mmCIF file of C-alpha atoms in Angstrom:
data_model
loop_
_atom_site.group_PDB
_atom_site.id
_atom_site.type_symbol
_atom_site.label_atom_id
_atom_site.label_comp_id
_atom_site.label_asym_id
_atom_site.label_seq_id
_atom_site.Cartn_x
_atom_site.Cartn_y
_atom_site.Cartn_z
ATOM 1 C CA UNK V 1 100.598 129.464 141.964
ATOM 2 C CA UNK V 2 100.956 126.438 139.817
ATOM 3 C CA UNK V 3 99.303 124.945 142.576
ATOM 4 C CA UNK V 4 95.950 126.805 143.152
ATOM 5 C CA UNK V 5 96.094 126.366 139.657
ATOM 6 C CA UNK V 6 95.988 122.645 139.724
ATOM 7 C CA UNK V 7 94.270 122.531 142.958
ATOM 8 C CA UNK V 8 90.586 123.234 141.565
ATOM 9 C CA UNK V 9 90.854 120.780 138.715
ATOM 10 C CA UNK V 10 88.413 118.488 139.606
ATOM 11 C CA UNK V 11 88.780 114.253 138.598
ATOM 12 C CA UNK V 12 85.480 112.749 137.846
ATOM 13 C CA UNK V 13 84.968 109.495 138.210
ATOM 14 C CA UNK V 14 85.143 106.674 136.219
ATOM 15 C CA UNK V 15 82.735 105.466 134.029
ATOM 16 C CA UNK V 16 82.989 101.894 134.187
ATOM 17 C CA UNK V 17 80.669 100.967 131.623
ATOM 18 C CA UNK V 18 82.410 103.125 128.806
ATOM 19 C CA UNK V 19 85.198 102.152 130.221
ATOM 20 C CA UNK V 20 84.331 98.580 129.091
ATOM 21 C CA UNK V 21 82.336 99.364 126.143
ATOM 22 C CA UNK V 22 86.117 101.045 124.909
ATOM 23 C CA UNK V 23 87.655 96.956 125.648
ATOM 24 C CA UNK V 24 84.518 94.562 124.174
ATOM 25 C CA UNK V 25 86.096 97.096 120.858
ATOM 26 C CA UNK V 26 88.929 95.988 120.501
ATOM 27 C CA UNK V 27 87.712 92.653 121.077
ATOM 28 C CA UNK V 28 85.900 92.076 118.248
ATOM 29 C CA UNK V 29 88.631 94.534 116.085
ATOM 30 C CA UNK V 30 91.165 91.617 117.724
ATOM 31 C CA UNK V 31 88.827 88.707 116.009
ATOM 32 C CA UNK V 32 88.766 90.004 113.117
ATOM 33 C CA UNK V 33 91.977 90.248 113.127
ATOM 34 C CA UNK V 34 92.497 86.600 114.108
ATOM 35 C CA UNK V 35 89.657 86.074 111.334
ATOM 36 C CA UNK V 36 91.577 87.564 108.552
ATOM 37 C CA UNK V 37 94.702 85.284 109.633
ATOM 38 C CA UNK V 38 92.393 82.489 110.196
ATOM 39 C CA UNK V 39 91.241 82.596 106.654
ATOM 40 C CA UNK V 40 94.533 83.530 105.234
ATOM 41 C CA UNK V 41 95.928 80.249 106.220
ATOM 42 C CA UNK V 42 93.122 78.198 106.165
ATOM 43 C CA UNK V 43 92.233 79.272 101.773
ATOM 44 C CA UNK V 44 93.653 77.149 99.751
ATOM 45 C CA UNK V 45 95.783 77.764 96.592
ATOM 46 C CA UNK V 46 94.770 79.820 93.725
ATOM 47 C CA UNK V 47 93.031 81.887 96.067
ATOM 48 C CA UNK V 48 90.388 83.461 94.058
ATOM 49 C CA UNK V 49 88.632 86.518 93.841
ATOM 50 C CA UNK V 50 86.384 85.356 96.514
ATOM 51 C CA UNK V 51 89.321 85.173 99.369
ATOM 52 C CA UNK V 52 89.862 88.856 98.094
ATOM 53 C CA UNK V 53 87.037 89.999 98.728
ATOM 54 C CA UNK V 54 86.187 88.554 102.318
ATOM 55 C CA UNK V 55 90.113 89.610 103.093
ATOM 56 C CA UNK V 56 88.673 93.421 102.367
ATOM 57 C CA UNK V 57 85.106 93.552 103.325
ATOM 58 C CA UNK V 58 86.960 92.876 107.737
ATOM 59 C CA UNK V 59 89.472 94.977 106.944
ATOM 60 C CA UNK V 60 86.496 98.349 105.806
ATOM 61 C CA UNK V 61 84.336 96.741 108.804
ATOM 62 C CA UNK V 62 88.233 96.974 111.133
ATOM 63 C CA UNK V 63 88.087 100.325 109.274
ATOM 64 C CA UNK V 64 85.027 101.202 110.284
ATOM 65 C CA UNK V 65 84.992 99.997 114.280
ATOM 66 C CA UNK V 66 88.547 102.213 114.668
ATOM 67 C CA UNK V 67 87.283 105.528 112.944
ATOM 68 C CA UNK V 68 83.669 105.998 114.214
ATOM 69 C CA UNK V 69 84.451 104.426 118.270
ATOM 70 C CA UNK V 70 88.921 105.073 118.894
ATOM 71 C CA UNK V 71 88.606 108.437 116.797
ATOM 72 C CA UNK V 72 84.904 108.668 117.582
ATOM 73 C CA UNK V 73 83.689 110.129 114.264
ATOM 74 C CA UNK V 74 80.336 108.943 115.073
ATOM 75 C CA UNK V 75 80.325 111.366 118.056
ATOM 76 C CA UNK V 76 80.742 114.354 115.442
ATOM 77 C CA UNK V 77 78.551 116.801 113.488
ATOM 78 C CA UNK V 78 77.275 115.174 110.163
ATOM 79 C CA UNK V 79 78.910 117.219 107.326
ATOM 80 C CA UNK V 80 82.529 116.560 110.101
ATOM 81 C CA UNK V 81 81.626 112.644 109.407
ATOM 82 C CA UNK V 82 80.564 113.463 105.237
ATOM 83 C CA UNK V 83 83.389 115.338 104.884
ATOM 84 C CA UNK V 84 85.869 113.085 105.689
ATOM 85 C CA UNK V 85 84.657 110.091 104.449
ATOM 86 C CA UNK V 86 83.027 111.398 101.284
ATOM 87 C CA UNK V 87 87.492 111.815 99.980
ATOM 88 C CA UNK V 88 88.272 108.339 101.095
ATOM 89 C CA UNK V 89 84.932 106.469 99.708
ATOM 90 C CA UNK V 90 87.147 107.328 95.839
ATOM 91 C CA UNK V 91 89.922 106.307 97.332
ATOM 92 C CA UNK V 92 88.387 102.529 97.856
ATOM 93 C CA UNK V 93 86.855 103.154 94.814
ATOM 94 C CA UNK V 94 89.801 104.084 92.892
ATOM 95 C CA UNK V 95 91.864 101.113 95.158
ATOM 96 C CA UNK V 96 90.120 97.818 93.985
ATOM 97 C CA UNK V 97 89.705 99.655 90.499
ATOM 98 C CA UNK V 98 93.368 99.666 89.420
ATOM 99 C CA UNK V 99 93.279 96.338 90.460
ATOM 100 C CA UNK V 100 90.678 94.889 88.061
ATOM 101 C CA UNK V 101 93.027 97.730 86.178
ATOM 102 C CA UNK V 102 96.081 96.372 86.983
ATOM 103 C CA UNK V 103 94.848 93.144 85.952
ATOM 104 C CA UNK V 104 94.234 94.360 82.692
ATOM 105 C CA UNK V 105 97.569 95.812 82.735
ATOM 106 C CA UNK V 106 98.821 91.892 82.502
ATOM 107 C CA UNK V 107 96.874 90.484 79.885
ATOM 108 C CA UNK V 108 97.650 93.328 78.207
ATOM 109 C CA UNK V 109 100.866 93.708 78.012
ATOM 110 C CA UNK V 110 100.575 89.641 77.828
ATOM 111 C CA UNK V 111 102.103 87.880 80.808
ATOM 112 C CA UNK V 112 98.593 86.795 82.640
ATOM 113 C CA UNK V 113 96.805 84.067 81.276
ATOM 114 C CA UNK U 1 86.594 125.956 124.659
ATOM 115 C CA UNK U 2 83.605 127.848 126.846
ATOM 116 C CA UNK U 3 85.640 130.319 128.310
ATOM 117 C CA UNK U 4 86.637 131.290 124.975
ATOM 118 C CA UNK U 5 82.850 131.683 123.575
ATOM 119 C CA UNK U 6 81.672 132.594 127.120
ATOM 120 C CA UNK U 7 83.577 136.230 126.627
ATOM 121 C CA UNK U 8 83.188 136.580 122.781
ATOM 122 C CA UNK U 9 78.942 137.622 122.769
ATOM 123 C CA UNK U 10 77.602 135.050 120.255
ATOM 124 C CA UNK U 11 75.571 136.298 117.393
ATOM 125 C CA UNK U 12 72.819 133.117 117.075
ATOM 126 C CA UNK U 13 71.339 134.090 114.021
ATOM 127 C CA UNK U 14 74.532 135.892 111.699
ATOM 128 C CA UNK U 15 77.259 132.455 111.776
ATOM 129 C CA UNK U 16 79.404 135.267 110.327
ATOM 130 C CA UNK U 17 79.581 137.094 113.386
ATOM 131 C CA UNK U 18 82.656 135.225 114.720
ATOM 132 C CA UNK U 19 82.547 133.156 118.368
ATOM 133 C CA UNK U 20 81.685 129.816 117.199
ATOM 134 C CA UNK U 21 82.867 127.158 115.857
ATOM 135 C CA UNK U 22 82.422 125.414 112.931
ATOM 136 C CA UNK U 23 81.110 122.048 112.811
ATOM 137 C CA UNK U 24 81.324 121.919 116.609
ATOM 138 C CA UNK U 25 84.445 121.218 117.222
ATOM 139 C CA UNK U 26 87.675 123.613 117.926
ATOM 140 C CA UNK U 27 90.035 124.651 115.559
ATOM 141 C CA UNK U 28 92.858 122.132 116.704
ATOM 142 C CA UNK U 29 90.986 118.970 116.634
ATOM 143 C CA UNK U 30 89.633 120.158 112.438
ATOM 144 C CA UNK U 31 92.792 121.316 111.662
ATOM 145 C CA UNK U 32 93.770 117.119 112.740
ATOM 146 C CA UNK U 33 90.957 115.198 110.664
ATOM 147 C CA UNK U 34 92.118 117.134 107.994
ATOM 148 C CA UNK U 35 95.101 116.543 107.947
ATOM 149 C CA UNK U 36 94.392 112.795 108.316
ATOM 150 C CA UNK U 37 92.235 113.067 105.374
ATOM 151 C CA UNK U 38 95.377 114.532 104.285
ATOM 152 C CA UNK U 39 97.639 111.822 104.802
ATOM 153 C CA UNK U 40 94.717 108.722 104.034
ATOM 154 C CA UNK U 41 95.437 110.486 100.750
ATOM 155 C CA UNK U 42 98.873 109.959 100.671
ATOM 156 C CA UNK U 43 98.652 106.134 102.069
ATOM 157 C CA UNK U 44 95.996 106.087 99.496
ATOM 158 C CA UNK U 45 98.352 106.381 96.752
ATOM 159 C CA UNK U 46 100.941 104.078 97.744
ATOM 160 C CA UNK U 47 98.112 101.576 98.068
ATOM 161 C CA UNK U 48 96.842 102.936 94.631
ATOM 162 C CA UNK U 49 99.693 102.074 93.322
ATOM 163 C CA UNK U 50 100.786 98.919 94.980
ATOM 164 C CA UNK U 51 97.237 97.272 94.187
ATOM 165 C CA UNK U 52 97.534 97.431 90.420
ATOM 166 C CA UNK U 53 101.386 96.033 90.091
ATOM 167 C CA UNK U 54 100.336 93.336 92.181
ATOM 168 C CA UNK U 55 97.678 92.339 90.588
ATOM 169 C CA UNK U 56 99.471 93.254 86.902
ATOM 170 C CA UNK U 57 101.170 89.835 88.382
ATOM 171 C CA UNK U 58 100.648 87.271 87.465
ATOM 172 C CA UNK U 59 99.208 85.285 90.736
ATOM 173 C CA UNK U 60 101.402 82.274 92.037
ATOM 174 C CA UNK U 61 98.524 79.344 90.816
ATOM 175 C CA UNK U 62 100.189 75.211 91.608
ATOM 176 C CA UNK U 63 99.768 74.229 95.216
ATOM 177 C CA UNK U 64 100.691 75.429 98.075
ATOM 178 C CA UNK U 65 103.957 72.901 98.888
ATOM 179 C CA UNK U 66 105.199 73.144 95.606
ATOM 180 C CA UNK U 67 106.015 77.269 95.974
ATOM 181 C CA UNK U 68 109.570 78.023 95.291
ATOM 182 C CA UNK U 69 110.113 81.715 95.119
ATOM 183 C CA UNK U 70 110.574 83.126 91.335
ATOM 184 C CA UNK U 71 111.075 86.298 89.763
ATOM 185 C CA UNK U 72 107.968 84.612 87.475
ATOM 186 C CA UNK U 73 104.940 85.847 89.560
ATOM 187 C CA UNK U 74 104.439 87.493 93.042
ATOM 188 C CA UNK U 75 105.670 85.962 96.081
ATOM 189 C CA UNK U 76 102.895 84.043 98.572
ATOM 190 C CA UNK U 77 102.885 86.285 102.208
ATOM 191 C CA UNK U 78 103.066 83.057 103.848
ATOM 192 C CA UNK U 79 105.740 82.232 102.389
ATOM 193 C CA UNK U 80 108.235 85.497 102.520
ATOM 194 C CA UNK U 81 106.315 85.965 105.937
ATOM 195 C CA UNK U 82 106.976 83.049 107.690
ATOM 196 C CA UNK U 83 110.115 83.790 110.694
ATOM 197 C CA UNK U 84 110.375 84.561 113.912
ATOM 198 C CA UNK U 85 112.932 85.774 116.725
ATOM 199 C CA UNK U 86 115.621 83.406 118.628
ATOM 200 C CA UNK U 87 113.640 80.408 116.694
ATOM 201 C CA UNK U 88 114.457 78.075 114.536
ATOM 202 C CA UNK U 89 111.050 76.349 111.626
ATOM 203 C CA UNK U 90 108.011 78.162 110.112
ATOM 204 C CA UNK U 91 105.316 79.933 111.879
ATOM 205 C CA UNK U 92 103.931 81.746 108.262
ATOM 206 C CA UNK U 93 102.574 85.185 109.564
ATOM 207 C CA UNK U 94 102.924 85.237 113.240
ATOM 208 C CA UNK U 95 104.880 87.478 113.866
ATOM 209 C CA UNK U 96 102.882 89.610 111.764
ATOM 210 C CA UNK U 97 100.311 89.653 113.503
ATOM 211 C CA UNK U 98 101.832 89.274 116.705
ATOM 212 C CA UNK U 99 102.571 93.439 116.308
ATOM 213 C CA UNK U 100 99.192 93.861 114.546
ATOM 214 C CA UNK U 101 97.881 93.742 118.137
ATOM 215 C CA UNK U 102 100.714 95.531 120.233
ATOM 216 C CA UNK U 103 99.089 98.679 117.791
ATOM 217 C CA UNK U 104 95.658 96.902 117.870
ATOM 218 C CA UNK U 105 96.523 97.836 122.990
ATOM 219 C CA UNK U 106 98.219 100.757 122.054
ATOM 220 C CA UNK U 107 94.999 102.042 120.233
ATOM 221 C CA UNK U 108 93.567 100.817 123.385
ATOM 222 C CA UNK U 109 95.387 102.244 125.739
ATOM 223 C CA UNK U 110 95.494 105.442 124.082
ATOM 224 C CA UNK U 111 91.714 105.549 124.458
ATOM 225 C CA UNK U 112 92.178 105.932 127.665
ATOM 226 C CA UNK U 113 93.510 107.990 127.913
ATOM 227 C CA UNK U 114 92.047 110.730 126.592
ATOM 228 C CA UNK U 115 88.925 108.991 128.608
ATOM 229 C CA UNK U 116 90.886 109.121 131.403
ATOM 230 C CA UNK U 117 91.677 112.953 130.131
ATOM 231 C CA UNK U 118 88.119 113.729 130.003
ATOM 232 C CA UNK U 119 87.849 113.902 133.494
ATOM 233 C CA UNK U 120 90.931 115.915 134.102
ATOM 234 C CA UNK U 121 92.397 112.069 135.173
ATOM 235 C CA UNK U 122 96.145 113.856 134.831
ATOM 236 C CA UNK U 123 97.571 110.313 136.843
ATOM 237 C CA UNK U 124 94.868 108.306 134.372
ATOM 238 C CA UNK U 125 96.408 110.258 131.227
ATOM 239 C CA UNK U 126 100.506 109.711 132.450
ATOM 240 C CA UNK U 127 99.922 105.812 133.025
ATOM 241 C CA UNK U 128 98.036 105.373 129.928
ATOM 242 C CA UNK U 129 99.658 107.609 127.572
ATOM 243 C CA UNK U 130 102.940 105.615 128.835
ATOM 244 C CA UNK U 131 101.838 102.025 128.048
ATOM 245 C CA UNK U 132 100.583 103.284 124.664
ATOM 246 C CA UNK U 133 104.747 104.877 123.598
ATOM 247 C CA UNK U 134 105.681 101.259 125.119
ATOM 248 C CA UNK U 135 103.520 100.167 122.353
ATOM 249 C CA UNK U 136 104.671 101.982 119.847
ATOM 250 C CA UNK U 137 108.133 101.238 120.608
ATOM 251 C CA UNK U 138 106.854 97.545 121.310
ATOM 252 C CA UNK U 139 105.368 97.764 117.823
ATOM 253 C CA UNK U 140 108.623 99.853 115.699
ATOM 254 C CA UNK U 141 111.325 97.184 117.646
ATOM 255 C CA UNK U 142 109.457 94.558 115.916
ATOM 256 C CA UNK U 143 109.377 96.707 111.875
ATOM 257 C CA UNK U 144 113.758 96.169 113.230
ATOM 258 C CA UNK U 145 113.474 92.697 113.076
ATOM 259 C CA UNK U 146 111.154 92.300 110.733
ATOM 260 C CA UNK U 147 113.379 95.017 108.421
ATOM 261 C CA UNK U 148 116.614 93.133 108.760
ATOM 262 C CA UNK U 149 115.402 89.343 108.552
ATOM 263 C CA UNK U 150 113.663 90.931 104.762
ATOM 264 C CA UNK U 151 116.871 93.100 104.239
ATOM 265 C CA UNK U 152 119.433 89.775 105.202
ATOM 266 C CA UNK U 153 116.934 88.605 102.533
ATOM 267 C CA UNK U 154 117.764 84.003 100.680
ATOM 268 C CA UNK U 155 120.822 81.697 100.368
ATOM 269 C CA UNK U 156 123.317 85.136 100.446
ATOM 270 C CA UNK U 157 121.480 86.923 98.201
ATOM 271 C CA UNK U 158 119.714 89.944 100.687
ATOM 272 C CA UNK U 159 116.608 92.089 99.685
ATOM 273 C CA UNK U 160 116.947 95.784 98.399
ATOM 274 C CA UNK U 161 115.724 98.647 95.931
ATOM 275 C CA UNK U 162 117.709 96.238 93.793
ATOM 276 C CA UNK U 163 117.915 93.156 94.373
ATOM 277 C CA UNK U 164 114.680 90.818 95.535
ATOM 278 C CA UNK U 165 115.359 86.887 95.745
ATOM 279 C CA UNK U 166 111.023 86.563 97.011
ATOM 280 C CA UNK U 167 110.109 87.610 93.606
ATOM 281 C CA UNK U 168 109.320 90.991 91.423
ATOM 282 C CA UNK U 169 111.683 93.531 91.906
ATOM 283 C CA UNK U 170 108.900 95.995 92.691
ATOM 284 C CA UNK U 171 107.407 93.606 95.327
ATOM 285 C CA UNK U 172 110.332 94.272 98.007
ATOM 286 C CA UNK U 173 110.132 98.633 96.769
ATOM 287 C CA UNK U 174 106.694 98.654 97.544
ATOM 288 C CA UNK U 175 107.099 96.638 100.529
ATOM 289 C CA UNK U 176 110.096 99.269 102.040
ATOM 290 C CA UNK U 177 108.439 102.597 100.603
ATOM 291 C CA UNK U 178 105.225 101.738 102.266
ATOM 292 C CA UNK U 179 105.557 99.400 105.358
ATOM 293 C CA UNK U 180 108.579 102.052 105.715
ATOM 294 C CA UNK U 181 106.317 104.948 105.157
ATOM 295 C CA UNK U 182 103.697 103.534 108.554
ATOM 296 C CA UNK U 183 107.186 102.801 110.315
ATOM 297 C CA UNK U 184 108.405 106.247 110.113
ATOM 298 C CA UNK U 185 104.653 107.414 110.745
ATOM 299 C CA UNK U 186 104.339 105.202 114.508
ATOM 300 C CA UNK U 187 107.672 106.653 115.079
ATOM 301 C CA UNK U 188 106.937 110.827 114.853
ATOM 302 C CA UNK U 189 104.149 109.526 116.565
ATOM 303 C CA UNK U 190 105.368 107.688 119.386
ATOM 304 C CA UNK U 191 107.272 111.773 119.418
ATOM 305 C CA UNK U 192 104.235 113.309 119.469
ATOM 306 C CA UNK U 193 103.458 111.276 122.082
ATOM 307 C CA UNK U 194 105.719 111.823 124.459
ATOM 308 C CA UNK U 195 106.060 115.337 123.551
ATOM 309 C CA UNK U 196 101.699 115.515 125.243
ATOM 310 C CA UNK U 197 103.194 113.414 128.022
ATOM 311 C CA UNK U 198 105.729 115.763 129.435
ATOM 312 C CA UNK U 199 103.025 119.044 129.414
ATOM 313 C CA UNK U 200 100.445 115.879 131.161
ATOM 314 C CA UNK U 201 103.003 115.609 133.484
ATOM 315 C CA UNK U 202 104.176 118.793 134.571
ATOM 316 C CA UNK U 203 100.699 119.936 134.679
ATOM 317 C CA UNK U 204 100.422 122.266 131.479
ATOM 318 C CA UNK U 205 97.051 120.592 130.773
ATOM 319 C CA UNK U 206 96.117 121.342 134.445
ATOM 320 C CA UNK U 207 96.536 124.461 134.009
ATOM 321 C CA UNK U 208 95.257 125.275 130.335
ATOM 322 C CA UNK U 209 91.721 123.884 132.512
ATOM 323 C CA UNK U 210 91.176 120.901 129.520
ATOM 324 C CA UNK U 211 93.622 118.077 127.964
ATOM 325 C CA UNK U 212 92.463 118.262 124.272
ATOM 326 C CA UNK U 213 96.041 117.587 123.369
ATOM 327 C CA UNK U 214 95.736 114.925 124.642
ATOM 328 C CA UNK U 215 92.765 113.432 122.404
ATOM 329 C CA UNK U 216 94.336 115.453 119.355
ATOM 330 C CA UNK U 217 97.646 112.689 119.325
ATOM 331 C CA UNK U 218 94.975 109.943 120.363
ATOM 332 C CA UNK U 219 93.302 110.926 116.336
ATOM 333 C CA UNK U 220 97.005 110.693 115.130
ATOM 334 C CA UNK U 221 97.768 107.535 117.252
ATOM 335 C CA UNK U 222 94.935 105.730 115.699
ATOM 336 C CA UNK U 223 94.654 106.837 112.078
ATOM 337 C CA UNK U 224 98.804 105.618 112.467
ATOM 338 C CA UNK U 225 96.709 101.883 113.704
ATOM 339 C CA UNK U 226 94.133 101.944 110.963
ATOM 340 C CA UNK U 227 97.161 102.648 108.239
ATOM 341 C CA UNK U 228 98.336 99.106 109.502
ATOM 342 C CA UNK U 229 95.073 97.614 109.225
ATOM 343 C CA UNK U 230 94.998 98.746 104.799
ATOM 344 C CA UNK U 231 99.224 97.653 105.021
ATOM 345 C CA UNK U 232 98.531 94.160 107.402
ATOM 346 C CA UNK U 233 95.846 93.334 104.412
ATOM 347 C CA UNK U 234 97.248 94.297 101.380
ATOM 348 C CA UNK U 235 100.628 92.813 102.510
ATOM 349 C CA UNK U 236 100.588 89.976 104.440
ATOM 350 C CA UNK U 237 97.321 88.404 103.397
ATOM 351 C CA UNK U 238 96.524 89.538 99.813
#
């Protein structure tokens, strides 16, 4: 029974260009990670807002590659893409907004210069 | 899913007569996407609160070589996370970078398993899912070491929810909650991977005629990798 069911499943050969593309994207994600670590290790203290912006930008770039290529969101219907991305854009906005808000809170409490 | 739509007559003009898939995605995949969206909102809540509390505390304003741990300012991550297993000395951020690369690699092996599933290649699916599980377990092992080092603390003072020798108390609390919540996701990811791996080995998906379950667990696994991208940037870099 099982043998009969499996025998009609045809194994298609792998497409080398597809596999190579997947490794390339992994390489890009790895290089961005290395760039992040190098930035974090060489950037002098105290850190300024340029450093924070650079790390956030690299982080978003990495997230873009993972979601669009590995999770293959770019191959989905536009409606699905937007129904996933729009709620997340609000979260990204909230993260950045509350970093500034936290700073303002610290200033109001007098613990920040 | 073509076998399903073939048995039900599809009314192209009236979308409410059934037989078609909203957004051209199967039920299971669509629900996985929406589950991941809600999970992203949960992690978003944790990271939003972390970002706010982090910048409500003063940053360290001196030079790096003179840095000492203090409750007065947020600690410099490369001074907190600078240990390596089995090695003496200072290796700032190296261990956590290795953890990141393990997770990225396990993401690649997962996407290769999905690719093999598209080709109905059971051997490929089994091989690449096994590598993915090994990557996940390696990451969990690294995190266990990282936690025990953090809990061990410095100069006899350990880090916990009630004490933190590295800096403000909230730093330790956020560390435990956020990396712990992520680690639990990795753990449940490995469990789900194993279930799907077992099904693939015994031939369930050959009988079913498609390997969509591998795709769904792949989505979950990439999401775990994605969350680590954010946790890594917020905790170890900023």
